Every structure is written in C-alpha cells, then in structure tokens.
Amino acid sequence: MIQPTDDGESYELDSPTSLPKASGFLWNERMMIQANCRGYVVAQFMQPEPAKYSHAPNLEAKSFMQPEQGYYAHHPGRFVYVKDEATGQVFSAPYEPVRVVPHQFSFTVGQDRIRWKTQSRDVAVEMGLTLSKDEVLELWRVKIQNHSRSRKKISFYPYFTVGYMSWMNQSGEYHPELQSIVCSSVTPYQKYPDYFKNRDFKDKTFLMAEQEPLSWEANQEAFEGEGGIGSPTAVHDDLLSQGDAKYETPVCVMQYRIELEPGEEKEYRFLFGAAQSEQEIASVRQRYFLQDGFSRAEADYRASIAEGRGCLSIQTPDAALDNLVNHWLPRQMFYHGKTNRLSTDPQTRNYLQDNMGMSYIQPSVARNAFLVAAGQQRPTGEMPDGIILHPEAELKYINQVPHTDHCVWLPVCLQTYLDETDDYGILDEIVPFAGGEESASLFEHIGRAMEWLIQNRDHRGLNYINQGDWCDPMNMVGYQGKGVSGWLTTATAYALRIWADLCEKGHRPDLASEFRAQAQKTNAAVNQYFWDGDWYARGITDDNVVFGVRADQEGRIFLNPQGWALLSGAADPDQRKKLIAAVTDQLETPYGVEKLGPPYTKMREDVGRVTQKYPGSAENGAVYNHAAAFYIYGLYAVGEKEDAYRLLRKMVPGPDRADVLQRGQLPVFLPNYYRGAYRQAPRTAGRSSQLFNTGTVPWVYRCLIDGLFGIRGGREGLTVAPQLPEAWPGASVRRTFRGAVFDIVIQRVPGIEGTVVSVDGQPVEDGVIRTFEAGREYRVSVKIPLAR
Ligand code: CEZ
C-alpha cells in the first residue's frame, strides 16, 4: 500500500482509491502546489498577494489554505486522457476524471518531484511534476509506454484545467508561435486605483508544449460536449476541434497521435504556469525548450530543495519515525521558513515559530526574521498581530483581530536560535520600533515585550486575552476587556523564565533575577486562579466565569494550559501527575492527544468562534498537532519521556495499515490536525486535515533535539542527555552543530545509573561537549542505563 523508497527520499502509494486524498506538495519562493494521488491540484503563487492560475470552475472565495479541502469532478487538476485508436477505449491518468481502475498504479511523492504511473491494460502513462527554482511554472514530463506485444496507435491528451478566471474578461486560444494554449483574463476590480495595482498581474495561464501538438482545444464546454468530463465528446472525435474560448471558461487540452512499437515509450515535456504577457511566455519557451533550460531548471530546483537539509539524521528502532525525521520534517520546516506560508503578512506567532525552525537549517534566515519582527514592535513593547513582508502588503484576515500573545514568542523562539548558534551578538543589534521614531537593541526590544506582558493584566495579575491568544478563534472570552487567558498567563511565566535565563547568559544577571521573580509571581497567580484540582483551567471570561474546568459539560479540559504549566514550572510534581493523568484519560486517542475535550457542540458566547467549529475539527477538539507538540515538549522538559515518545509517535501515520487508512495521508508531512472527537465520533477520528501549514514542525524538531535525543546546544557547547523510550535498546544520531558533525551512538549498558558520554574515547564528565571545531567530525559514545 504505502512504503518509502529504498533511499527513503520518496514515499509510494500503490492505489488511487485506498487513500483518495493522499497528497504531496512542492514549492519555491514564488509558488506552492499540492497535488493528490488522483490528479487534483491546489496551486497558488504570490504577486505579491496569493493568486491562482488554475481556478475552480466558478467564482471562488479568496482565503488562506483551508483544512480538509474536498475534491469534485471539475476540481482543478492535471490529467492525461489516452485513447486506443484501434479500440476507441479511453482511460485517464493518473485516475481522474475517467476513473478506470488501473492494472497498475503508483503515486510517488519525492523531495523535489511528484510522480504518477498509471497502466490500463497494456498502455502506461508516467507523469512527473517538478518546479523551477523561482518561477511560477510547473515542469511536466509525460511518458507513454506500450507494454503489449503489438504495435499500438494511441492518441493522448494532456488536459490541464484553467477554470473560471474572471467575471470581467476570460478567454483562451492556441498560439502556434508559442506552441502554447494561452488563456487570458483580467483580475476583476471595481475601484480605479486597483487598475494600477493589477495591471502587472500574471493574468495569463498557459500550457506550453516542447513538441507541436496534432490538435488542441481551449474551450472547456466544447471539450466536454455531452460526454462530460468523465467521457469528453472531443476525445471520442477523431481530432480536437482547435477551438478557442471567448468570454467562456477556457481549458488547456492538446492532442498527440503516436504509434509505439512493442515495449516502446515516448516522452513529452510541458510547462504550465502564469504569465503577464505573450512576450514573457515567448522568453520562457526560449529559455526552457529552445535552449533546453528544462533539465537545468529541474537540477537547480533539486539543489535548492536540498539546501533544506536538517541537522539531524537518526537511526532508531522506529523506522517510520526515522524516515519522517530524516527526509520530511526538515523539508516541511524549510517550506515554512522560506515561504512564510505564502503570506505577505504572516501572523507574528507563526512568523517567529516558523523562523525558529530555520535556526536548524539556515540560521541566517532566522536571525534576519527576529530583527524584522522586532522592527515592527510598537514602542510600548506590544507586538503587532502580523509582520508585513512586502511594501504593498497590509494586515489581512485574522491579523485584523487583536490577539495578546505575540510577545511571548520572542524569547521562546529566540532561545532555539541562540542554542544553535550562540550568536548572543544579535541582542546588541540596534533595531527601530514601529514608526521609526525610536531605536534600541534587540535586547531592549524583548525586555519591553516582557514588560508589556507583565502590565497587560488584570488586578489578579492574569493576562488579558482580548479577542484571542494562541487560539485564534477564542475571540469572545475577553472582547469586553476583562476576560483573561489561563494559557497566556502560564505562557508568559515560561517566556519570563526563558528571558531571565537569556539575560543571565547575556551577562545581565540583574535583570535575570527581576524577570525570574516575575515568572515565579506569575506561576503563583496561575496556581491561585487556574488550578482546578486535577488540571489547569483555560481562562476566565469577561463575566468572571472560569472555563475549561471539571464543572463544564463541554470544553472541560484544554491541553495548552497543561503543557505550558509543565514548561513554566507552575505545576509541582503532584500537580504534574494529576494533569498528565487527566490528559491521558480525557484527551488521548489512538491518533494523538486532542486539543480540548469534550468538543463543543453549540455556541458559547463567552468563549467564541472556536465553539462553533465542527466538533472534533480544528481548534474545537481536533488532535491539533501544534498543541500536541507543545505538550510533548513540556513532557520532555519534566522527564516524562514515555508519555512524550508515545504521543510523538502517534503524530506519524502507521505503522499499521488500519491507522494509515483512517488518517488518509502519506507520512510526508505533519498536518495541522487529525480529526478528534474520538469518544464522540470515532468514524471520522484520526482523519488528516491534509493541511501542511502548521507551527507543529519546529516544535517537533525541538522535542527531538532538546528531548528525545537530548543533543541541545548552549553557551558552553553541546549538551548530551538523551531520553530514549525504555523500549529502545539504543539509537544513533548524526548531529551537525555549529559546523561540526557528531556521530552519536547511544547504547543501554548494565551497571550504570546515569548517562556516560565520551568523545573519540575521551570521557566528558558532565555530558557537555565544550571543545570542538567546525569542519571536524567526532565519534560520541553515550552509555545509558538498562531499561527498568
Ligand atoms: O490558523 C492557525 C494560526 O495560523 O490557528 C492556530 C494559531 O495558533 C495559528 O497561529 C490556532 O488557532 O481562523 C481560524 O479559525 C483558523 O482555524 C485559523 O485559526 C488557523 C488555520 O489553521 C489557518 O489555516
């Protein structure tokens, strides 16, 4: 069914129907494309705001990437119809829209390409998709193979959907001089200033062929005829009608008629993408086909993706986890760090966490991001809801709703950057505040952010939530200006604790003790007002109602206050035991730990929009992997390694078939959630959102580095203190750190209590490797006690 290729770099699925939504994604700095095993595609590019070149078949809402996107017959996609000229039989690759059950099928998701192979009777079609390094272009290879023992006469039709481009102006026609079908449109607008904003838009979608087609069709309806998309009339005709579209929904279909000897195959190359003008399309043709830049572009793209290698390569008893960590987590982290989720105004918390992840891949990118974010901080210390990344950009969607948590992420995310690089010099960088009236060191900026968190509180010392904290749709707890967040108050205690440590390490012990005292005071307030006896409450509403407590029928327990109370130090050993038991008992499922439970089934006007989300979806009680990662990081922080590993492992589909089928995704990315409501709606529990935009990945990577393998950087060097699950006899890790490479072998041995570390045979007393040089490799032996 599904298996990684031998080199682990790709994952293969052998059926278009067992995991119908299984998908992979590719990206570059301008665009992103998610393609599923059946040929359906979601693609968008930046100009500078997100735009499409392959649209839905009718007007579609502009929104951010959504979870659990449904597919339908005319959903945008990339397909190849094949007609056996002798028998007239038609099938389509990869599977949609004709849905002939293939004799053989494979869907292979790789690091820099996605491939499909569909064989119906004795004709096979291979389709391969990759991107260029920095253009809005899809690079396609289509190979037709004759697996019969006789000569075959075949017509095949690349069918690339364009959809409903514009209610103002849309058309399509074939341009022989460009060997392309070019579909033109005008992005709709009504205010004249938008004309000047839109006039350079890439409003053309084109399918370009390297080999001249025998015929073509640019009119969707004419192509389908009465046969419909499942059996288009035009494919059953002898030749496509060479039609155009005139304010009609266009399409890109070409026809090739070939004769293949037994065992013979022929390959064709195509480009599909967006352009502003025919001149631009002509230059693409020149560069990619007339000067054969196609293969070079493929190689450049592969190299650009390979730059996203992580700093960990592991070999453990858990092969599926190894594959995810070695081949897919860094890739997903790199995507977030390089594209900022294709937003010109990423949410501040997302921007900081996504770049926290880049600390493990390209620290210079992370460094720049911390300075960019600080440069948009208000002189009051408050951080904005979004970070503007383009001069024409403005704060949109959720960034227009005031949230009060963004300051927390500065020290929490910077800590990872400093652990990896020891670049404390960044704290001396002078950065202006928003408005540019005043500038100060990054150190001062973060200090003010902490002060802002300390003062943005009520009389009880609890942090206001306004219209949301980390949980975006928790928008009615504090919109009247009195409601407070249990999670944010606890997270503030953790941030103050981290900042105190960084002040200490940054040679400001005076401030360190001040912030440490504030952290303790905050933890005390958390215990006074939010401890419910067995777990921590989620918050207190404008009407002073505590929620997320035993007394609640719905939303009785929330995960985030529990995880962060482990991190902030608010929970003492007895409270830890109780909250972990409560989480295990009420929120743990076979698919991971749910964000809250029981999910809300009706609106709570003193909590907000989160309670209106479908029970078990997204923030309303899904296995929300970002929140689960926080909790797992908290478990490692307090040494609860068995719970931590068990929950970490539940994030990865499989290994058993039933689990993979229920989740419905390939383990090539971590989705933002798996459906929850396991105790209420088991039929849908575990289903993947298929949404790979999520802050989960950098936190899972932190769990691996700071927790499971315990190979964490710090001012002194690399601290080695693994927390392997008891079931593992050992593990080996190749860790790159500050330019050096550490080959670490961890083994359980009898007769020892603690962890014994040696480097190249030399014992390292306290497990901190202080002396090492960039460019050198070191053999690290780590001996740990036998399993209890
Ligand atoms: O967006 C995420 C945010 O990007 O929701 C997280 C939040 O911490 C992240 O910063 C938890 O709320 O508006 C909505 O209802 C959406 O559900 C967004 O909150 C959510 C979606 O994942 C965006 O794709």
mmCIF file of N, CA and C and ligand atoms in Angstrom, residues 64-67 341 347-350 353 398 403 405-406 409 469-474 595 609-610 613 618-619 624 626 630 672-673 691 693-695, ligand 1:
data_model
loop_
_atom_site.group_PDB
_atom_site.id
_atom_site.type_symbol
_atom_site.label_atom_id
_atom_site.label_comp_id
_atom_site.label_asym_id
_atom_site.label_seq_id
_atom_site.Cartn_x
_atom_site.Cartn_y
_atom_site.Cartn_z
ATOM 1 N N PHE A 64 -7.237 31.900 3.129
ATOM 2 C CA PHE A 64 -5.962 31.209 3.400
ATOM 3 C C PHE A 64 -6.192 29.713 3.193
ATOM 4 N N MET A 65 -5.092 28.954 3.133
ATOM 5 C CA MET A 65 -5.199 27.496 2.897
ATOM 6 C C MET A 65 -6.115 26.891 3.961
ATOM 7 N N GLN A 66 -7.114 26.128 3.552
ATOM 8 C CA GLN A 66 -8.081 25.555 4.477
ATOM 9 C C GLN A 66 -7.844 24.059 4.668
ATOM 10 N N PRO A 67 -8.232 23.540 5.843
ATOM 11 C CA PRO A 67 -8.102 22.102 6.083
ATOM 12 C C PRO A 67 -9.205 21.310 5.382
ATOM 13 N N ARG A 341 4.559 30.582 4.626
ATOM 14 C CA ARG A 341 3.227 30.058 4.304
ATOM 15 C C ARG A 341 2.563 30.871 3.194
ATOM 16 N N GLN A 347 1.077 35.782 10.413
ATOM 17 C CA GLN A 347 0.777 36.077 11.807
ATOM 18 C C GLN A 347 2.087 36.107 12.582
ATOM 19 N N THR A 348 2.231 37.037 13.501
ATOM 20 C CA THR A 348 3.513 37.217 14.209
ATOM 21 C C THR A 348 3.965 35.928 14.881
ATOM 22 N N ARG A 349 3.039 35.229 15.559
ATOM 23 C CA ARG A 349 3.456 33.986 16.237
ATOM 24 C C ARG A 349 3.915 32.948 15.219
ATOM 25 N N ASN A 350 3.247 32.894 14.057
ATOM 26 C CA ASN A 350 3.668 31.928 13.021
ATOM 27 C C ASN A 350 5.042 32.300 12.481
ATOM 28 N N GLN A 353 7.749 31.413 15.011
ATOM 29 C CA GLN A 353 7.949 29.964 15.198
ATOM 30 C C GLN A 353 8.486 29.313 13.923
ATOM 31 N N ILE A 398 -7.240 37.308 9.850
ATOM 32 C CA ILE A 398 -7.136 37.175 11.310
ATOM 33 C C ILE A 398 -6.209 38.257 11.902
ATOM 34 N N HIS A 403 -4.998 40.060 19.067
ATOM 35 C CA HIS A 403 -4.603 38.933 19.915
ATOM 36 C C HIS A 403 -3.495 39.415 20.839
ATOM 37 N N ASP A 405 -0.989 37.502 22.519
ATOM 38 C CA ASP A 405 0.081 36.553 22.879
ATOM 39 C C ASP A 405 1.386 36.761 22.136
ATOM 40 N N HIS A 406 1.409 37.649 21.137
ATOM 41 C CA HIS A 406 2.559 37.652 20.214
ATOM 42 C C HIS A 406 3.897 37.914 20.895
ATOM 43 N N TRP A 409 6.377 34.876 22.061
ATOM 44 C CA TRP A 409 7.159 34.049 21.130
ATOM 45 C C TRP A 409 8.559 34.604 20.885
ATOM 46 N N ASP A 469 -5.791 34.510 21.870
ATOM 47 C CA ASP A 469 -4.362 34.331 22.161
ATOM 48 C C ASP A 469 -3.839 33.332 21.128
ATOM 49 N N TRP A 470 -3.038 32.322 21.537
ATOM 50 C CA TRP A 470 -2.572 31.345 20.535
ATOM 51 C C TRP A 470 -3.763 30.745 19.780
ATOM 52 N N CYS A 471 -4.884 30.596 20.522
ATOM 53 C CA CYS A 471 -6.076 30.030 19.875
ATOM 54 C C CYS A 471 -6.832 31.158 19.165
ATOM 55 N N ASP A 472 -6.624 31.272 17.861
ATOM 56 C CA ASP A 472 -7.181 32.378 17.075
ATOM 57 C C ASP A 472 -8.673 32.586 17.270
ATOM 58 N N PRO A 473 -9.475 31.481 17.153
ATOM 59 C CA PRO A 473 -10.945 31.680 17.206
ATOM 60 C C PRO A 473 -11.513 31.734 18.624
ATOM 61 N N MET A 474 -10.626 31.876 19.667
ATOM 62 C CA MET A 474 -11.169 32.057 21.019
ATOM 63 C C MET A 474 -11.391 33.556 21.212
ATOM 64 N N LYS A 595 -6.964 18.611 21.458
ATOM 65 C CA LYS A 595 -6.679 19.968 21.975
ATOM 66 C C LYS A 595 -7.610 20.330 23.126
ATOM 67 N N ARG A 609 -15.926 31.837 18.719
ATOM 68 C CA ARG A 609 -15.979 31.147 17.430
ATOM 69 C C ARG A 609 -15.449 29.718 17.489
ATOM 70 N N VAL A 610 -14.464 29.469 18.341
ATOM 71 C CA VAL A 610 -13.914 28.099 18.439
ATOM 72 C C VAL A 610 -15.011 27.095 18.760
ATOM 73 N N LYS A 613 -16.910 25.694 15.655
ATOM 74 C CA LYS A 613 -16.257 24.822 14.670
ATOM 75 C C LYS A 613 -16.821 23.410 14.855
ATOM 76 N N ALA A 618 -10.348 21.097 13.741
ATOM 77 C CA ALA A 618 -9.513 22.260 14.038
ATOM 78 C C ALA A 618 -9.409 22.524 15.540
ATOM 79 N N GLU A 619 -9.602 23.764 15.936
ATOM 80 C CA GLU A 619 -9.343 24.084 17.340
ATOM 81 C C GLU A 619 -10.401 23.499 18.272
ATOM 82 N N TYR A 624 -4.854 18.563 17.497
ATOM 83 C CA TYR A 624 -4.241 19.746 16.880
ATOM 84 C C TYR A 624 -2.746 19.635 17.128
ATOM 85 N N HIS A 626 -0.012 21.100 16.662
ATOM 86 C CA HIS A 626 0.798 22.183 17.241
ATOM 87 C C HIS A 626 0.667 22.154 18.764
ATOM 88 N N PHE A 630 3.487 21.143 21.764
ATOM 89 C CA PHE A 630 3.799 21.905 22.987
ATOM 90 C C PHE A 630 3.772 20.965 24.192
ATOM 91 N N ASN A 672 -1.817 19.960 10.174
ATOM 92 C CA ASN A 672 -2.097 20.795 11.354
ATOM 93 C C ASN A 672 -3.019 20.061 12.316
ATOM 94 N N TYR A 673 -3.837 19.129 11.806
ATOM 95 C CA TYR A 673 -4.618 18.323 12.739
ATOM 96 C C TYR A 673 -5.088 17.018 12.124
ATOM 97 N N LEU A 691 -3.579 19.556 5.679
ATOM 98 C CA LEU A 691 -3.068 20.933 5.610
ATOM 99 C C LEU A 691 -1.673 20.959 6.216
ATOM 100 N N ASN A 693 0.359 23.585 6.406
ATOM 101 C CA ASN A 693 0.760 24.849 7.032
ATOM 102 C C ASN A 693 0.533 24.710 8.530
ATOM 103 N N THR A 694 1.572 24.577 9.298
ATOM 104 C CA THR A 694 1.383 24.382 10.734
ATOM 105 C C THR A 694 2.668 24.674 11.494
ATOM 106 N N GLY A 695 2.488 25.226 12.692
ATOM 107 C CA GLY A 695 3.641 25.528 13.541
ATOM 108 C C GLY A 695 4.151 24.291 14.263
HETATM 109 O O1 CEZ B 1 -4.748 29.325 11.947
HETATM 110 C C1 CEZ B 1 -3.875 28.909 12.942
HETATM 111 C C2 CEZ B 1 -2.884 30.065 13.110
HETATM 112 O O2 CEZ B 1 -2.130 30.176 11.943
HETATM 113 O O3 CEZ B 1 -4.578 28.641 14.137
HETATM 114 C C3 CEZ B 1 -3.759 28.389 15.271
HETATM 115 C C4 CEZ B 1 -2.883 29.606 15.540
HETATM 116 O O4 CEZ B 1 -2.078 29.432 16.672
HETATM 117 C C5 CEZ B 1 -2.002 29.847 14.334
HETATM 118 O O5 CEZ B 1 -1.179 30.959 14.534
HETATM 119 C C6 CEZ B 1 -4.661 28.041 16.429
HETATM 120 O O6 CEZ B 1 -5.764 28.854 16.472
HETATM 121 O O7 CEZ B 1 -9.194 31.373 11.838
HETATM 122 C C7 CEZ B 1 -9.383 30.185 12.042
HETATM 123 O O8 CEZ B 1 -10.387 29.731 12.540
HETATM 124 C C8 CEZ B 1 -8.330 29.180 11.563
HETATM 125 O O9 CEZ B 1 -8.534 27.945 12.170
HETATM 126 C C9 CEZ B 1 -7.021 29.619 11.925
HETATM 127 O O10 CEZ B 1 -7.105 29.873 13.277
HETATM 128 C C10 CEZ B 1 -5.926 28.596 11.787
HETATM 129 C C11 CEZ B 1 -5.885 27.877 10.476
HETATM 130 O O11 CEZ B 1 -5.042 26.781 10.631
HETATM 131 C C12 CEZ B 1 -5.289 28.632 9.376
HETATM 132 O O12 CEZ B 1 -5.029 27.738 8.345
#
